[in-house]
Amino acid sequence: MDRSRGRGYNLLAMESQPGLDVLFTGGEIQAAVKKLAAEIREDYQGRQLLLVGVLKGSFVFLADLVRFLNIPLEIDFVWLSSYSRGRESSGRIEVVLPPRCQVKDRDVLVVEDIVDSGVTSAFLMEYLDKKKPASVRLCALTDKPSRRQVPVKIDYLGFTVPDKFLVGYGLDWDEKFRYLPDICVLEDEG
Ligand code: PRP
């Protein structure tokens, strides 16, 4: 196996994206996701999990998380939209796609790529809670507490991150950069 291959790919990507600084490498992210999976597997022993990924940003994290979990579970998605185009939140949540699985009486674990203002997660936890699950918890890969506007309890957290605009590993800027294997800081143009 060529262990330099992933890194080489990243370097190529970085060379063509000069405004990006790596915050967490793909390897560091994998280690964090593996640790989260071990914690979750332990907590949900003997229970049938329903993971609810929040589109679009969580799709990469969710895909890695379920493979590290490697236990019987179900996967569903909700598509919420909180950001307008560009960097600033519109502050308004729209349920673009509601969950299709039955949530009632299920052990639900919401999977988010980032908790920023907290508006999206707070909305979703309340939205799901109204559907009377057996339990509902939140797993977030990254948390930006300096931006919090509403309180959110994160049950499983990968990284606390600084108040920088992050892209990669599912996170986007105007739909760009989601494919990057690293999480990078997008530098201000100014
Ligand atoms: C991002 C992210 C979270 C939300 C967090 O989604 O995936 O769902 O913002 O922000 P908040 O804590 O300030 O509410 P976004 O609406 O950018 O859409 P995306 O997942 O398609 O990138």
CSV table of C-alpha atoms in Angstrom, one decimal, residues 50-55 75-81 93-103 123-124 127-128 131:
chain,number,residue,atom,x,y,z
A,50,LEU,CA,-31.0,5.2,13.8
A,51,LEU,CA,-28.4,7.7,12.5
A,52,VAL,CA,-29.8,10.8,11.0
A,53,GLY,CA,-27.2,12.7,8.9
A,54,VAL,CA,-27.8,16.4,8.2
A,55,LEU,CA,-27.3,17.1,4.5
A,75,ILE,CA,-29.3,5.5,8.3
A,76,ASP,CA,-31.5,8.3,7.3
A,77,PHE,CA,-31.0,11.9,6.3
A,78,VAL,CA,-32.6,15.3,6.8
A,79,TRP,CA,-31.8,18.2,4.6
A,80,LEU,CA,-31.8,21.5,6.4
A,81,SER,CA,-30.7,24.7,5.0
A,93,ILE,CA,-34.0,27.1,9.0
A,94,GLU,CA,-35.8,25.3,6.2
A,95,VAL,CA,-36.6,21.6,6.2
A,96,VAL,CA,-35.8,20.8,2.6
A,97,LEU,CA,-36.1,17.0,3.1
A,98,PRO,CA,-37.7,15.5,6.3
A,99,PRO,CA,-36.6,12.1,7.6
A,100,ARG,CA,-38.3,9.1,5.9
A,101,CYS,CA,-37.7,6.5,8.6
A,102,GLN,CA,-40.1,6.4,11.6
A,103,VAL,CA,-38.5,8.2,14.5
A,123,PHE,CA,-34.0,23.3,15.7
A,124,LEU,CA,-33.4,19.7,14.6
A,127,TYR,CA,-38.0,18.9,15.6
A,128,LEU,CA,-37.1,15.2,16.2
A,131,LYS,CA,-41.7,12.9,16.9
